[in-house]
Coordinates of C-alpha atoms in Angstrom, one line a residue:
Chain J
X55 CA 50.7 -16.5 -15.7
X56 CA 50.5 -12.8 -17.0
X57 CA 47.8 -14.0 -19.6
X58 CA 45.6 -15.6 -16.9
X59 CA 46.3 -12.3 -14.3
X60 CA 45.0 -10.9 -17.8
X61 CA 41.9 -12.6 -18.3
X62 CA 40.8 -12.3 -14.5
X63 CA 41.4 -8.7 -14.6
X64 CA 39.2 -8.5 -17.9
X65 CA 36.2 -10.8 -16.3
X66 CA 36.3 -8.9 -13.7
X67 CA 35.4 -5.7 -15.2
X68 CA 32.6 -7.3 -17.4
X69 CA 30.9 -8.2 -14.0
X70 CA 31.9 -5.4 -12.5
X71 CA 29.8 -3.0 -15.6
X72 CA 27.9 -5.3 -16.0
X73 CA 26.5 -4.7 -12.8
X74 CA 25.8 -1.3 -13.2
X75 CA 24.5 -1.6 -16.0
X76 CA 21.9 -3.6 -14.0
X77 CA 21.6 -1.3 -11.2
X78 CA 21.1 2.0 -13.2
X79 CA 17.5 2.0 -12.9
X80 CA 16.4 4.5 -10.2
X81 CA 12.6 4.5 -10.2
X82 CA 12.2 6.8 -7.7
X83 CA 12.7 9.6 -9.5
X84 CA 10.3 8.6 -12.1
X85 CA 7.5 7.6 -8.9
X86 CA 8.1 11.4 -7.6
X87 CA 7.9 13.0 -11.1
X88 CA 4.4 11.1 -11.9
X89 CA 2.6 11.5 -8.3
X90 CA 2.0 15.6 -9.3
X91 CA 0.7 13.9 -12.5
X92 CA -2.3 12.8 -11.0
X93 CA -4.9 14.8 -12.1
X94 CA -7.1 17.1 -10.5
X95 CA -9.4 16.2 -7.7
X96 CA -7.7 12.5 -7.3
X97 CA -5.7 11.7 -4.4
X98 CA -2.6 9.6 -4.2
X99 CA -2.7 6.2 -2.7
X100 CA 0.7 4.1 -4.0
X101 CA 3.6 5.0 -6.0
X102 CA 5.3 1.7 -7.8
X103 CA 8.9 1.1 -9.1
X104 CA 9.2 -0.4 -12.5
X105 CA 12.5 -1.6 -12.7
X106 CA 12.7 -4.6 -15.8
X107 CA 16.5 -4.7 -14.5
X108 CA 18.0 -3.5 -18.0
X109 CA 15.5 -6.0 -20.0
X110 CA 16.0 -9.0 -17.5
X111 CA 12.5 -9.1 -16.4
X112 CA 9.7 -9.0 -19.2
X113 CA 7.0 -7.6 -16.4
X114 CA 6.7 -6.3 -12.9
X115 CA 3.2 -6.4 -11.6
X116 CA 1.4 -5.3 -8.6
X117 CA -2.0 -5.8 -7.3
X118 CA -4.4 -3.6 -5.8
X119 CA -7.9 -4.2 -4.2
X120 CA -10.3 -1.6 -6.2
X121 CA -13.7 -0.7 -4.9
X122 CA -17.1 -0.1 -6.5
X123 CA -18.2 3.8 -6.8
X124 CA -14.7 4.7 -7.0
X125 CA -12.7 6.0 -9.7
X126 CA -8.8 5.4 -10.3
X127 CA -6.1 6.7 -12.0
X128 CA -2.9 5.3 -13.2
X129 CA -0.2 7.1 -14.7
X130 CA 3.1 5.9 -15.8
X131 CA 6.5 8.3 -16.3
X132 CA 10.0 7.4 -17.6
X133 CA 12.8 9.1 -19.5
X134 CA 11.8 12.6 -20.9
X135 CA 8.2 13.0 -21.4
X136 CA 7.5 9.2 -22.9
X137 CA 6.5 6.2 -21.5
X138 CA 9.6 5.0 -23.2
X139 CA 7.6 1.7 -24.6
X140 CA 6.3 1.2 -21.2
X141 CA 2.7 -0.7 -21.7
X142 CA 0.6 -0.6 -18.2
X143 CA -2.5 -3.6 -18.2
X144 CA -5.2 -3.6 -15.7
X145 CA -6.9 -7.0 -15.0
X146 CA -9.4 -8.1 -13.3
X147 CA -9.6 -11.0 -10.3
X148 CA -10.2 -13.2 -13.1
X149 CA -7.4 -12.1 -15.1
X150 CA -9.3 -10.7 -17.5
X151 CA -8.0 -7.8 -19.3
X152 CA -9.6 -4.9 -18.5
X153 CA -7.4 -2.0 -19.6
X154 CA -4.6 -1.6 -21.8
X155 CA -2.2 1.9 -22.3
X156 CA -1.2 0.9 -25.6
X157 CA -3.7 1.8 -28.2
X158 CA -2.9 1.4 -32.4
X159 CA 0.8 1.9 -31.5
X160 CA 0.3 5.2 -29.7
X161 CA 1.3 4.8 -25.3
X162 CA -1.2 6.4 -23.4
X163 CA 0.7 7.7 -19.8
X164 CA -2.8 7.6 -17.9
X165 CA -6.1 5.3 -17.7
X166 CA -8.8 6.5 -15.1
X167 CA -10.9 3.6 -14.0
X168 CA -13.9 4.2 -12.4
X169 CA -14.5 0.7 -11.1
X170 CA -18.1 -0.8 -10.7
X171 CA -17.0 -4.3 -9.6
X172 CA -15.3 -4.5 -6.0
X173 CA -12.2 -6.8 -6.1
X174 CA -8.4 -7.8 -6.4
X175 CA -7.4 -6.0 -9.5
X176 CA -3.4 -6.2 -10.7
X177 CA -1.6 -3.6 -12.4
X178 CA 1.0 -4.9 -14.8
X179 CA 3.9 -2.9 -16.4
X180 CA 5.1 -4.9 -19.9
X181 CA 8.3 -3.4 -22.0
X182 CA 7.6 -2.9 -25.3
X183 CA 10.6 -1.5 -27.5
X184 CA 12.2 0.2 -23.9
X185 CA 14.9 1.2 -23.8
X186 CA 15.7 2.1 -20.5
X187 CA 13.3 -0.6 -19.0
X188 CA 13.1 1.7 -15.8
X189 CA 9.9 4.2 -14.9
X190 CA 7.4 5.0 -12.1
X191 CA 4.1 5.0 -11.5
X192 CA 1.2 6.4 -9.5
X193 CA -2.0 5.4 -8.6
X194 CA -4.7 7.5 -7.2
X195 CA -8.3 7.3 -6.3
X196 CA -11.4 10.1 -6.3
X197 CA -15.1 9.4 -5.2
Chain W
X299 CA 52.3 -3.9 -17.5
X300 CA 52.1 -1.9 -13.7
X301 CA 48.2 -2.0 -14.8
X302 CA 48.0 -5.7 -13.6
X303 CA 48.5 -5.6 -9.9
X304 CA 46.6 -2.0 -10.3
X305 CA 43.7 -3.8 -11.5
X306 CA 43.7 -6.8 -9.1
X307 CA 43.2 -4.4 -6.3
X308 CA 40.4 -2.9 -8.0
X309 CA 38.7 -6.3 -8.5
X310 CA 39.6 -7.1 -4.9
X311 CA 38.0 -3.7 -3.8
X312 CA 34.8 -4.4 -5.7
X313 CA 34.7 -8.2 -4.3
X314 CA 35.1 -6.6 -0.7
X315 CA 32.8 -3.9 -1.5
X316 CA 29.6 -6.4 -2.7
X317 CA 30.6 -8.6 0.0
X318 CA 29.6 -6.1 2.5
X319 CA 25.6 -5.9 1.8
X320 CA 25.1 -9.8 2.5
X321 CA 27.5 -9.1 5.8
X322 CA 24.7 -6.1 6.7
X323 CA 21.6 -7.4 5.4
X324 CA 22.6 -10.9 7.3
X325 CA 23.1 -8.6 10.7
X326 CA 20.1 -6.9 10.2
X327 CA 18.7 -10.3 9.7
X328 CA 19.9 -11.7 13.2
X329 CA 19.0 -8.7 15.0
X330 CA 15.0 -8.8 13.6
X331 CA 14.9 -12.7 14.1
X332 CA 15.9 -12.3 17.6
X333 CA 13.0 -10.6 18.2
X334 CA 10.1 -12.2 16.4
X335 CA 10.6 -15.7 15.1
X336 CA 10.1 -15.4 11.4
X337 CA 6.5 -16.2 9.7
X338 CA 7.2 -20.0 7.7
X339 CA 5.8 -18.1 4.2
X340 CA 8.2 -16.0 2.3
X341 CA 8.4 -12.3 2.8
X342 CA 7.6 -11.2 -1.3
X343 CA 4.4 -13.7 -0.8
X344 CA 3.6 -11.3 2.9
X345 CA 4.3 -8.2 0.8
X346 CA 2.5 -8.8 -2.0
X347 CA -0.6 -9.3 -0.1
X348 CA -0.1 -6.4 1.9
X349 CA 0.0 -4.0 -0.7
X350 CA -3.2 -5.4 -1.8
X351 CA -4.5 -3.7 1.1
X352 CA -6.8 -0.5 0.1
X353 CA -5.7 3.1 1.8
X354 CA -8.2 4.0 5.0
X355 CA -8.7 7.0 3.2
X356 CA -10.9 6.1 0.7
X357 CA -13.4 5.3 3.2
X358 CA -13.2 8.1 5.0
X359 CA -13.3 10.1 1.3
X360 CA -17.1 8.1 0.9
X361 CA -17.5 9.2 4.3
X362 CA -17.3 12.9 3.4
X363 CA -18.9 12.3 0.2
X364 CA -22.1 10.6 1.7
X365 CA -22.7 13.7 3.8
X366 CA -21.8 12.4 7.1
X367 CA -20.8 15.4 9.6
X368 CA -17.6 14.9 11.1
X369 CA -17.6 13.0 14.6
X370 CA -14.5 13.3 16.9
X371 CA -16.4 10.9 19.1
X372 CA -15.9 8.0 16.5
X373 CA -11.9 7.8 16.6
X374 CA -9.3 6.5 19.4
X375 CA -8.2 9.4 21.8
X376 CA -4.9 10.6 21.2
X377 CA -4.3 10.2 25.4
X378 CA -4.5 6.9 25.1
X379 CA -1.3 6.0 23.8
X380 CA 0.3 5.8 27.1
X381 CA -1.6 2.2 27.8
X382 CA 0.5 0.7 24.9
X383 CA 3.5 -0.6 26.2
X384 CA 4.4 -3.6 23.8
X385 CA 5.5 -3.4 20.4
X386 CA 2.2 -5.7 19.3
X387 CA -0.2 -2.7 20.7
X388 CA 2.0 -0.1 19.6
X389 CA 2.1 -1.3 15.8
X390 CA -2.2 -2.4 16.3
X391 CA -2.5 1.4 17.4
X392 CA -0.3 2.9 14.8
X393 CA -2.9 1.8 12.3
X394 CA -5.3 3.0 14.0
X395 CA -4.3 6.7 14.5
X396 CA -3.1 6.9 11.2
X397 CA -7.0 5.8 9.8
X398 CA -8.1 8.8 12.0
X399 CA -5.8 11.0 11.1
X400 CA -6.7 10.5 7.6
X401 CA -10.5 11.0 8.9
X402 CA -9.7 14.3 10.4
X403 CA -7.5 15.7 7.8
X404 CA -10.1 14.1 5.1
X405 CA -12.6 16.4 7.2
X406 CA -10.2 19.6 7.4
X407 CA -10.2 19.0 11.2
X408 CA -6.5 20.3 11.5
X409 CA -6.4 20.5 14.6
X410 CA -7.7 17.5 16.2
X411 CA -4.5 15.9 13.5
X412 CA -2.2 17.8 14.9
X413 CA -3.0 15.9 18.0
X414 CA -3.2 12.9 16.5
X415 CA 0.2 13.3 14.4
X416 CA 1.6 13.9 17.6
X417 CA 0.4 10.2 19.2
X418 CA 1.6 8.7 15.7
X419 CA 5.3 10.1 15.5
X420 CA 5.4 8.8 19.4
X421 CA 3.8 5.2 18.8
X422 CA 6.6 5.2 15.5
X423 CA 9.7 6.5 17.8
X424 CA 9.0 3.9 20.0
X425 CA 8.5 1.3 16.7
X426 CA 12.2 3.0 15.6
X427 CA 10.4 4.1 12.4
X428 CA 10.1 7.6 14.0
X429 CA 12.5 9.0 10.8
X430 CA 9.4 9.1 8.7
X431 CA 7.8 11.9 10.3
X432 CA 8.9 15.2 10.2
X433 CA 6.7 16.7 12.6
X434 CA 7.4 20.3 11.9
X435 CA 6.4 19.9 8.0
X436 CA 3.4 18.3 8.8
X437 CA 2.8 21.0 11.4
X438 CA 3.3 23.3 9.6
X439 CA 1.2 21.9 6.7
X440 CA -2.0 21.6 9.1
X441 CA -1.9 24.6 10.3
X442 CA -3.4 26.0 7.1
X443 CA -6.6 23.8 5.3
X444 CA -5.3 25.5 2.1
X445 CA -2.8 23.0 2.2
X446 CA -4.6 20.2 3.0
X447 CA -3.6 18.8 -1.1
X448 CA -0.2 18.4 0.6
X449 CA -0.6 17.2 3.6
X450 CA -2.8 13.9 2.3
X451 CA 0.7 13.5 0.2
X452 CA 2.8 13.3 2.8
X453 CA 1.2 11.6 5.2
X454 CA 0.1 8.9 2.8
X455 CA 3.5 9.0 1.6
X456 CA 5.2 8.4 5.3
X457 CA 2.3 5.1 5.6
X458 CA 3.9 4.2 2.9
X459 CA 7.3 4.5 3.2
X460 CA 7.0 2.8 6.8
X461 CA 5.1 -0.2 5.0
X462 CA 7.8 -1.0 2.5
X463 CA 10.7 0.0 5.1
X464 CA 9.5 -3.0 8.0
X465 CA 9.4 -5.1 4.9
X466 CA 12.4 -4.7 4.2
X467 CA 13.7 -4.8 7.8
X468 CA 12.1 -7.9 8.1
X469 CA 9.5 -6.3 10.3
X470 CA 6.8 -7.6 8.0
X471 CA 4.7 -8.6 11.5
X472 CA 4.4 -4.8 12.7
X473 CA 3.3 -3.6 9.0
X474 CA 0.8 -6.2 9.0
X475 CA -0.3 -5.3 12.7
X476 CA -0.6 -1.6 11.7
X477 CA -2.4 -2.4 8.5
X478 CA -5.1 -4.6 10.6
X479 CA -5.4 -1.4 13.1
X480 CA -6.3 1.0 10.5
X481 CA -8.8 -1.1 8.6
X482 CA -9.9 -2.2 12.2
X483 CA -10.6 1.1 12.6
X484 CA -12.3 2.2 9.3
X485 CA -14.8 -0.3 9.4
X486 CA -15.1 0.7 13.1
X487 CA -16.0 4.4 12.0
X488 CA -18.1 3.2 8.8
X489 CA -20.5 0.7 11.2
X490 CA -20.9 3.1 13.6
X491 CA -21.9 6.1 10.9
X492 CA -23.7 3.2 9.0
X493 CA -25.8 2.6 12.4
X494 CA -26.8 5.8 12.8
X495 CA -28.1 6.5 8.8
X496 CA -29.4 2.5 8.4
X497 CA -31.0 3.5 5.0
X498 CA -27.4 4.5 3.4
X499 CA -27.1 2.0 1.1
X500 CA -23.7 3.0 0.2
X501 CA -23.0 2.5 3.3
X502 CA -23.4 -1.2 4.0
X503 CA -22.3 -2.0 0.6
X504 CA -18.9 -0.5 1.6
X505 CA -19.4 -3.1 4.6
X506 CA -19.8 -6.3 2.8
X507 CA -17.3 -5.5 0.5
X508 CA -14.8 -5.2 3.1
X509 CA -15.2 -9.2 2.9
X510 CA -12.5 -9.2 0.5
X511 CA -10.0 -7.2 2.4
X512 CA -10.9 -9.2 6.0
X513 CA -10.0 -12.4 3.5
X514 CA -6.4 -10.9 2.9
X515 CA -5.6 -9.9 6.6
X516 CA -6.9 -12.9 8.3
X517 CA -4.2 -14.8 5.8
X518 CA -1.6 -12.3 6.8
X519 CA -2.5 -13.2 10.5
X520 CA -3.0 -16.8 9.8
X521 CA 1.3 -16.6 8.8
X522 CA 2.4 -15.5 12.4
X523 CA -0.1 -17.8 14.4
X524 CA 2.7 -20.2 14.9
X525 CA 5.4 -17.8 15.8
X526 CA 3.4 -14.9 18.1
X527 CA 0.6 -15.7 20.4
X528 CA -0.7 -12.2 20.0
X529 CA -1.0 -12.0 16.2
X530 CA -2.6 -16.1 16.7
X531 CA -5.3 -14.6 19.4
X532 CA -6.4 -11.4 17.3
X533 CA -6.5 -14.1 14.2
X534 CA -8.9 -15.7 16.1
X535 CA -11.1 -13.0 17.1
X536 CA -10.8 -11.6 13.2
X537 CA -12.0 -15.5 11.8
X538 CA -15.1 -15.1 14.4
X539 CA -16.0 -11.9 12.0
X540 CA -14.8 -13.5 9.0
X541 CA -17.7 -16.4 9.7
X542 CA -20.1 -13.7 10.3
X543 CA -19.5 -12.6 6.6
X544 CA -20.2 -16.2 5.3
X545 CA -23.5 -14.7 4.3
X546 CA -22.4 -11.9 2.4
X547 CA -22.9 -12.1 -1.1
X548 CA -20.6 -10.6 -3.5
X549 CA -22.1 -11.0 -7.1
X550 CA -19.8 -10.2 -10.2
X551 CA -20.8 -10.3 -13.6
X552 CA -18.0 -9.9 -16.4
X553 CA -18.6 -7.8 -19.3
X554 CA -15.6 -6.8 -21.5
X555 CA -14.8 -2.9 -21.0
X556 CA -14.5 -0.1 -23.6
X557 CA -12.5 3.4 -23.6
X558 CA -11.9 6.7 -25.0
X559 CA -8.9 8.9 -25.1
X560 CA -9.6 12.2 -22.9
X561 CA -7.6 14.9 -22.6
X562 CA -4.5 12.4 -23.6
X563 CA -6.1 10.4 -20.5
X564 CA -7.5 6.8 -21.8
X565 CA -11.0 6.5 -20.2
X566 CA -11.8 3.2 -19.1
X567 CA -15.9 2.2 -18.9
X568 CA -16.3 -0.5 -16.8
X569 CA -19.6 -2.7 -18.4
X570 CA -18.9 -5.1 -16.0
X571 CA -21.1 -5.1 -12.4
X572 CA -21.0 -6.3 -9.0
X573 CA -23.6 -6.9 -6.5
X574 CA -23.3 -7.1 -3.0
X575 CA -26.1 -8.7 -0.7
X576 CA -26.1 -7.8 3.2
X577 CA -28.4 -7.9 5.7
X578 CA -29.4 -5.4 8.5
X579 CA -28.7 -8.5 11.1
X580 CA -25.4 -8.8 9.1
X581 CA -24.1 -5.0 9.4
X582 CA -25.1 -5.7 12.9
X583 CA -23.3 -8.9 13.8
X584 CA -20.8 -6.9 11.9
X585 CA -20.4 -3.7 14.2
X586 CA -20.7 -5.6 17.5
X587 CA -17.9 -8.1 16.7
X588 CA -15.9 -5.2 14.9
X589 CA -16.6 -3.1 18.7
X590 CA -14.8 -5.8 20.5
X591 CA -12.1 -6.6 19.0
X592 CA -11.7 -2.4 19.1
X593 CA -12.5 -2.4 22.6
X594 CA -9.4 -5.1 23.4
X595 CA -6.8 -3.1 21.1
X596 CA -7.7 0.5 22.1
X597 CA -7.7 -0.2 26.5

């Protein structure tokens, strides 16, 4: 009987750190550190929580509509001043790549788009080596 | 061995604990289906398409950008809010005050937002969503066009915060009225602005490519025809403008793009191009249906 009081006690805690382990991730302070970030002259339209839920999820995407004549920025920020292995992608309508923040191993925290085709575009945030799997982003426009 | 019954209470605790959120979230639940039956499409599928949704501000930023003088006589009156008395025409209205308090702030008219901030924070009280606005901030903020930087933040900030907080609420149906309202509005300011300098081509390419965004809210619209007569009527009146942008043409040609690291920034070109074909008769068909449906939410 003790052995099984035991064993309920000890699952019990696995699920119960286990949880927290899960819900560590606080993104907001990461979406408030990188809205500043934006730089000069470009206004801020959306912050977005990236939150891979300790490695669970292998993306978190968003979409956006972008418009002709305008010029975007993304930024990404995470633990300390890295990306911490966090990759953002921009694709097209037709989901064809049209940005990547990962360049010859090196991440990149910020693309600026200036967009000539109007249309659904979706911003997609891939772990690569994190090891927080938690950050922020912002996204901002200027004409 | 005293640890045992020690840490059986603790489980029991936590068990009690994460019971509770399903307990509030269910409540929450019943209090928000008791006032709008829900849409039959999932609320990630609603959100997702919501936040698709471009900012008002950009326009009004192309707006500034294109020369056009500022025009007070463009945007809803502030007095006006008294005539909303249902939560359909307060959320419609929302939208719309916030696109013109974007306009004046975008155009350093501090003033006039003050008077417009004022309408919003009311319209959002009566919504319950009133918690976003701190009025003497913002106040504070627009009294001075040095800190206009600021300002755009917070107020975009507060559109944002009330976007993803109905969502969560289950309010999906007022985010999705007050997202209608201020793109309503927008394309209600860029016609008019757009009638007055016909030869801005800018101008009424901004208007056909609004085609795309008047594709998303009529499906946002289309999910509460069943379940609100109001959102199923102003569906209606938005798939009488959506035929009139059959015609419009929007041309894309694909062309893979190339970069270059700036300034640790990784500068995207964009090779590939899009063409949009509109007519005069089309901008407008446009601008008169866009004035009536106006004229129906703002009297």
């Amino acid at each position: 009987m003790k052995k099984a009081i035991y064993s309920i006690f000890v699952v019990g805690l696995f699920f119960l750190f286990s949880g927290h382990a899960n819900g560590q991730c606080n993104p907001e302070q990461y979406t408030d550190a990188c809205i500043p970030k934006l730089a000069s002259g470009f206004n801020f339209l959306k912050s977005y929580k990236i939150d891979g839920q300790g490695g669970a999820k292998t993306k978190v995407e968003y979409s956006y509509v972008f418009t002709k004549g305008t010029q975007y920025m993304i930024n990404v920020c995470a633990t300390g001043s890295s990306t911490d292995g966090i990759v953002v992608s921009l694709y097209d309508s037709n989901r064809n790549q049209v940005a990547t923040s990962k360049v010859n191993g090196q991440y990149i925290s910020a693309i600026a788009y200036p967009c000539n085709t109007t249309g659904i575009y979706y911003i997609q945030y891939t772990f690569d080596n994190s090891t927080q799997f938690c950050g922020g982003s912002a996204l901002g426009f200027k004409r | 061995m005293r640890i045992l019954p020690l840490g059986l209470i603790l489980i029991f605790i936590v068990a009690c604990n994460s019971s509770k959120k399903p307990d509030e979230a269910a409540f929450l639940e019943g209090l928000d289906s008791a006032e709008v039956e829900g849409p039959a499409i999932s609320e990630e599928v609603i959100s997702s398409i919501i936040q698709q949704i471009p900012s008002p501000l950009e326009i009004s930023v192309l707006l500034k950008e294109s020369g056009t003088k500022y025009d007070r006589a463009l945007l809803n009156s502030p007095d006006n809010i008294s005539k909303y008395n249902s939560n359909y025409r307060k959320a419609l209205n929302l939208g719309i005050y916030g696109t013109d308090l974007g306009y004046t702030n975008i155009y350093e008219q501090n003033q006039d937002g003050i008077e417009y901030m004022s309408s919003i924070k009311e319209l959002a009280d009566n919504l319950s969503i009133g918690q976003f606005f701190d009025i003497e901030t913002i106040g504070r903020l627009a009294t001075n066009s040095k800190n206009l930087d600021s300002l755009l933040l917070i107020t975009t900030q507060n559109f944002n915060n009330i976007n993803k907080y109905l969502q969560e609420q289950k309010r999906a149906n007022l985010s999705v009225l007050s997202l209608t309202g201020g793109w309503l509005e927008a394309m209600h300011i860029t016609c008019e602005v757009s009638k007055k300098n016909p030869s801005n081509k800018d101008l009424k390419e901004t208007i056909g490519e609004q085609k795309i965004i008047l594709d998303n809210v009529v499906q946002l619209l289309s999910f509460y025809k069943e379940s609100d007569p109001n959102m199923a009527s102003l569906l209606n009146d938005m798939e009488k403008l959506q035929k009139e942008y059959e015609s419009v043409e929007i041309i894309k040609t694909y062309q893979e793009s190339t970069f270059e690291i700036v300034d640790g920034v990784m500068v995207i070109k964009d090779n590939s191009t899009s063409e949009i074909k509109i007519t005069d008769e089309n901008v407008e068909n446009i601008r008169s249906i866009i004035t009536s449906i106006r004229k129906k939410i703002i009297s």
